[in-house]
Tab-separated table of C-alpha atoms in Angstrom:
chain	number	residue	atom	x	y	z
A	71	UNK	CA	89.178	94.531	86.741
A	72	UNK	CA	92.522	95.839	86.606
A	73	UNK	CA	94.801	93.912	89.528
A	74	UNK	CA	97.612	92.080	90.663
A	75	UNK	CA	96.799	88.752	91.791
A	76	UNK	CA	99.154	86.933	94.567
A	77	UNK	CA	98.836	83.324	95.440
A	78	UNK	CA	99.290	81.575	98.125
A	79	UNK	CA	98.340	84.645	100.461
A	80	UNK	CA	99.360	82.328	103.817
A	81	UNK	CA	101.543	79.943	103.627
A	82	UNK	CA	103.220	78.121	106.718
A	83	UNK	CA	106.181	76.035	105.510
A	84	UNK	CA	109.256	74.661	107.474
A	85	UNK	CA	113.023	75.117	106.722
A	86	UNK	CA	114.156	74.096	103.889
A	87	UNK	CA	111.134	73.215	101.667
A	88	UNK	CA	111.140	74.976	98.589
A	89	UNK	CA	108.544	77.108	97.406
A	90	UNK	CA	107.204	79.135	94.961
A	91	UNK	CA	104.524	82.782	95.465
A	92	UNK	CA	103.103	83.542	91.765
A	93	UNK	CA	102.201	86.919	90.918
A	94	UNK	CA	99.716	87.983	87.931
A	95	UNK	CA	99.046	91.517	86.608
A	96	UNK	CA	96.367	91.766	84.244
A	97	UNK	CA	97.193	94.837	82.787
A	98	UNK	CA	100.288	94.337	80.260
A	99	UNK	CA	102.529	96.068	82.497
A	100	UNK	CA	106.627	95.742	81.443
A	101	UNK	CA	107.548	96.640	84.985
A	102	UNK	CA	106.939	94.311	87.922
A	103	UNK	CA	108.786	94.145	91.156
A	104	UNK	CA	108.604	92.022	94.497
A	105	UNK	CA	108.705	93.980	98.046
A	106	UNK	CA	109.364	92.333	101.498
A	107	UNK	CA	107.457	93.977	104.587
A	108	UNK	CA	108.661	93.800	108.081
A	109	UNK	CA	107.813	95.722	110.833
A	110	UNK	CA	109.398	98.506	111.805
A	111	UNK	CA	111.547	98.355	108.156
A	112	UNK	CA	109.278	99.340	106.331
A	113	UNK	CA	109.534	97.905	102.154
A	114	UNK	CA	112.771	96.724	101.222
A	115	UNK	CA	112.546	95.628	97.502
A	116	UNK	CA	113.604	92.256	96.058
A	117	UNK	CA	114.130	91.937	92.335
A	118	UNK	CA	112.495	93.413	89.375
A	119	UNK	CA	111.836	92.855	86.307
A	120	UNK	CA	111.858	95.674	83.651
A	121	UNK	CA	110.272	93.455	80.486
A	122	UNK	CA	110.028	89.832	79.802
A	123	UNK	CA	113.701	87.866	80.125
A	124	UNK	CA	115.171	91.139	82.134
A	125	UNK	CA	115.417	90.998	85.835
A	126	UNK	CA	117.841	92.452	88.505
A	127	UNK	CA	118.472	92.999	91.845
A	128	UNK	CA	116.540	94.938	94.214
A	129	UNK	CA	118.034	95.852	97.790
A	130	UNK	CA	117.697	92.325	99.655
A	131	UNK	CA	117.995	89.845	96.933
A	132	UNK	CA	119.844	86.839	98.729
A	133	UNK	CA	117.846	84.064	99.537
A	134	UNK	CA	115.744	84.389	96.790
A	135	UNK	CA	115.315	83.583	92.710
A	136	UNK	CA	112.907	85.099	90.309
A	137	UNK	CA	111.881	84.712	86.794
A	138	UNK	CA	110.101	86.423	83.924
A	139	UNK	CA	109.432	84.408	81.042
A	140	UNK	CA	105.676	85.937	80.205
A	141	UNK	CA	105.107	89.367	80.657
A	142	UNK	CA	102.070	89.031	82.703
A	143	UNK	CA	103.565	86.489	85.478
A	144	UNK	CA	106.680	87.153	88.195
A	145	UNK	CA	107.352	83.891	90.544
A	146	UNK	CA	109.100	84.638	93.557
A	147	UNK	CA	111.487	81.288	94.219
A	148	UNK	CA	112.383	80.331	97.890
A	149	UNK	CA	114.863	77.616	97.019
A	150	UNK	CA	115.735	76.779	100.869
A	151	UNK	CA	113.512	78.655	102.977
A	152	UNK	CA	114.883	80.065	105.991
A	153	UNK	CA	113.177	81.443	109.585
A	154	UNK	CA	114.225	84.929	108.610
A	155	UNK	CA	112.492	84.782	105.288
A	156	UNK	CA	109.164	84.898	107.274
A	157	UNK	CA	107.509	88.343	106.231
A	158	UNK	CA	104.580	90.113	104.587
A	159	UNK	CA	105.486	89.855	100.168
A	160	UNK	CA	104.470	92.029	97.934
A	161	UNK	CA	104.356	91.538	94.356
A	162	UNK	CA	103.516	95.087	92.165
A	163	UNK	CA	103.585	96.407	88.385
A	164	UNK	CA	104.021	99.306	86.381
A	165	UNK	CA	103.738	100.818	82.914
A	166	UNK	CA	106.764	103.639	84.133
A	167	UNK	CA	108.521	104.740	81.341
A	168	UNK	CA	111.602	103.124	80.905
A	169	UNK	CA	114.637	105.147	82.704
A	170	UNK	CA	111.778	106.965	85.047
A	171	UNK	CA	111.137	107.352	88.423
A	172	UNK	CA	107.908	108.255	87.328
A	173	UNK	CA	106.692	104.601	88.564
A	174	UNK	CA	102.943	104.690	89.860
A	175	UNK	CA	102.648	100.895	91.135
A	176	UNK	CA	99.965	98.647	91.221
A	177	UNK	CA	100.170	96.355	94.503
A	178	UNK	CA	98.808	92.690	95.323
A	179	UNK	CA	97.010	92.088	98.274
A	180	UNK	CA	100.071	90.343	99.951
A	181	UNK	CA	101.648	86.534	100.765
A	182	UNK	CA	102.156	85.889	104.693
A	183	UNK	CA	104.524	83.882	104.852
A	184	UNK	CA	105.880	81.814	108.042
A	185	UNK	CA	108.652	79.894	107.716
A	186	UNK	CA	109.331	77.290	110.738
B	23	UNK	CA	120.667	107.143	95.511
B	24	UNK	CA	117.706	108.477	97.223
B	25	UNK	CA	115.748	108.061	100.469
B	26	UNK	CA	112.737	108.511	102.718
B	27	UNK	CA	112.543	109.811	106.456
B	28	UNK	CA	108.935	109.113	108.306
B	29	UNK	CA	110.157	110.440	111.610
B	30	UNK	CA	106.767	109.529	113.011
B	31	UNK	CA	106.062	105.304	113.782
B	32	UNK	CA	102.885	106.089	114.904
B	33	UNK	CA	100.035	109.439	115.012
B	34	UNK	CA	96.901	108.938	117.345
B	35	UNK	CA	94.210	111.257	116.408
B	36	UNK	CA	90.879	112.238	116.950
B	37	UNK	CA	87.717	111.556	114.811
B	38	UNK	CA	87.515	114.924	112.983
B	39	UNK	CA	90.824	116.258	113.800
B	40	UNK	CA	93.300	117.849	111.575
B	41	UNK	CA	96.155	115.356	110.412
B	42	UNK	CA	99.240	115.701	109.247
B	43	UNK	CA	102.033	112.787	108.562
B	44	UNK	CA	105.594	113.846	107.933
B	45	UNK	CA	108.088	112.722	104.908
B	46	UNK	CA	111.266	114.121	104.343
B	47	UNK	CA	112.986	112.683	101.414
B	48	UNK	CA	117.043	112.904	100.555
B	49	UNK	CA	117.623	113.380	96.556
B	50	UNK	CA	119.753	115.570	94.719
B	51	UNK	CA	117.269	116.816	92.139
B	52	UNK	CA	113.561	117.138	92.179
B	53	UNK	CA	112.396	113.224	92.560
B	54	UNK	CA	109.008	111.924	91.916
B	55	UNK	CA	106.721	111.907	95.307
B	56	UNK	CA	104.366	109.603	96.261
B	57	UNK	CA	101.981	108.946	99.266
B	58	UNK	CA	100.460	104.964	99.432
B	59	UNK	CA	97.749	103.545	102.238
B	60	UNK	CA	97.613	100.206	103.298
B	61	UNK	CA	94.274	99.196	105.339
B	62	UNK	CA	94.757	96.236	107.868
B	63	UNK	CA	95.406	93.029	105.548
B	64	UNK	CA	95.514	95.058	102.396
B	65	UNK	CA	98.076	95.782	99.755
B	66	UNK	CA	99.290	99.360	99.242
B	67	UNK	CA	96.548	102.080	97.376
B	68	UNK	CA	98.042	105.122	95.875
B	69	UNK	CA	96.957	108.580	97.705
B	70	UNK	CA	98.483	110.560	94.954
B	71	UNK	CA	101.780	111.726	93.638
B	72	UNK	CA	103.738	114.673	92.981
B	73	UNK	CA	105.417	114.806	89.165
B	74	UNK	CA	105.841	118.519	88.605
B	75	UNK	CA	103.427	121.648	88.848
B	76	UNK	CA	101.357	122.722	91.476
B	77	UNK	CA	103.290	122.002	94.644
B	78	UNK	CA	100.008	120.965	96.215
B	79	UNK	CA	98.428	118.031	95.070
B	80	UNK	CA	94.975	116.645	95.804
B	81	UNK	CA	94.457	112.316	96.246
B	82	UNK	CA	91.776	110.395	96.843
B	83	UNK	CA	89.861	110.041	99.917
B	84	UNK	CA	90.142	113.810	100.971
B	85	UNK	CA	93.852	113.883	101.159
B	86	UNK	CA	96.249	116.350	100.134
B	87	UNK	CA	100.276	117.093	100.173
B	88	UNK	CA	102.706	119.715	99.783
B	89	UNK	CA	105.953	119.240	97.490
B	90	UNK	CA	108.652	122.135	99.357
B	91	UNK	CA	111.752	122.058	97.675
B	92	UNK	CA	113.314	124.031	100.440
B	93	UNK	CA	112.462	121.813	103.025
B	94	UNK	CA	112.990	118.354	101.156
B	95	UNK	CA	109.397	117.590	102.442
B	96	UNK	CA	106.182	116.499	100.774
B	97	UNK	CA	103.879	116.121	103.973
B	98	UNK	CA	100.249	114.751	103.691
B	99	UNK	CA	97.843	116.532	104.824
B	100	UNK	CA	93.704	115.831	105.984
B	101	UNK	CA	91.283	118.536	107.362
B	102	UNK	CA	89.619	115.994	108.852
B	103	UNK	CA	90.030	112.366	109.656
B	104	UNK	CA	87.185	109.649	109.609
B	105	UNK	CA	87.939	106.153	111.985
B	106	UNK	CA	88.828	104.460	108.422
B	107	UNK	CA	91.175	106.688	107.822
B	108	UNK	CA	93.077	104.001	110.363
B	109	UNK	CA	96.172	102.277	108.327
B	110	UNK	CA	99.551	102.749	107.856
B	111	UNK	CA	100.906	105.326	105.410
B	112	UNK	CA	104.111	105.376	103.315
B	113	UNK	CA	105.679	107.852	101.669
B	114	UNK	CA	108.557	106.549	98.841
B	115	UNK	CA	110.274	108.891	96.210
B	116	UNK	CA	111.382	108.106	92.923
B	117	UNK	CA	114.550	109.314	90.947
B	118	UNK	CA	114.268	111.267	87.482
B	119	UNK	CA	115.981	109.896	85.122
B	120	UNK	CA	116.814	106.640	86.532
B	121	UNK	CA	116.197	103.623	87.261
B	122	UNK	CA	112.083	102.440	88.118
B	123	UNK	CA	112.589	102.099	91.625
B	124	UNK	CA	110.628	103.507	94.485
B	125	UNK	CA	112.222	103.460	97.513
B	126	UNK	CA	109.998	103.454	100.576
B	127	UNK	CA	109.715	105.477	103.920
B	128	UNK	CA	109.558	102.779	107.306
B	129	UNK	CA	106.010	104.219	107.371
B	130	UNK	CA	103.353	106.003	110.238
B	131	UNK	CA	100.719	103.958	111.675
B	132	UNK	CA	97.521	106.025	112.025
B	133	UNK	CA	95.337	105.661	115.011
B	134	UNK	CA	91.976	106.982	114.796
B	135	UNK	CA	89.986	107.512	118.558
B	136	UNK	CA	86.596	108.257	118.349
């Protein structure tokens, strides 16, 4: 079955810790991106990646590190968790066509994260 | 850059009323259109999407929305709604000719009454 597989899905940590949410996709996708989900703010992306070794910036990118050294897995990196950082993540992929908007994603069931 | 208007946080319906969630979207050509569901505890499903054509485009699950290029609106649309149809909707638009990204309405939280 095509998907994209999250893990942890809930996690409660505490300041500080460091921590790691994987994300799989399973369908040789070159584009995969992370979301954050907060009420009332609807999804605020994170970083992308558009192909293995290429990653950038999304719209709220401080506080957090990502990497893409397989095409088929996109850790999200919480170096020094922080009470704000507590939100619903998303990770997604893509087979867009590079340069296109055109960019039908395929989601992951979510990570809740809580940080204390 | 563009961006995505939901004016409405949340629509309370009736089961078997006529629904319609609002999306305005700010771009300065004709972007890519998309409508997404997310149940309670689920990740985001595509409804459908809008790429060029027939300004009216049929999605899964019964729905249906109109691309109007005079109105900067792409409004989903359902006859008639069923007590699952109960989630949150988001509309996001994508740019032509640029980079991958989606950007993302706030979204409308459906309530379904029976």
């Amino acid at each position: 079955e095509a998907q994209v597989t999250q893990n942890p899905r809930y996690l409660i940590t505490v300041t500080g810790k460091k921590l790691t949410v994987t994300c799989s996709q399973n369908m040789n996708h070159e584009y995969m991106s992370w979301y954050r989900q907060d009420p009332g703010l609807g999804l605020r992306q994170i970083y992308y990646s558009m192909n293995v070794e290429v990653t950038d910036k999304g719209d709220v990118p401080e506080g957090y590190k990502v990497s893409r050294k397989e095409k088929r897995n996109f850790p999200l990196i919480l170096e020094s968790p922080s009470p704000n950082q507590t939100s619903l993540y998303f990770c997604a992929s893509s087979s867009s066509v590079e340069g296109s908007g055109a960019n039908v994603l395929t989601f992951g069931a979510g990570s809740r994260l809580t940080v204390l | 850059a563009q961006s995505v208007t939901q004016p409405d946080i949340h629509i309370t319906v009736s089961e078997g009323a006529s629904l319609e969630l609002r999306c305005n979207y700010s771009y300065g050509a004709t972007p890519y259109l998309f409508w997404y569901v997310q149940s309670p505890g689920q990740g985001l499903q595509l409804l459908l999407k809008y790429f060029s054509g027939d300004t009216l485009v049929q999605g899964i699950k019964g729905f249906e929305a109109e691309f109007k290029r005079s109105q900067s609106s792409f409004n989903l649309r359902k006859p008639s709604v069923h007590w699952s149809d109960a989630a949150e909707y988001f509309c996001a638009v994508g740019a032509r000719g640029g980079s991958e990204k989606l950007v993302f309405g706030k979204g409308t939280k459906l309530t379904v009454n029976p």
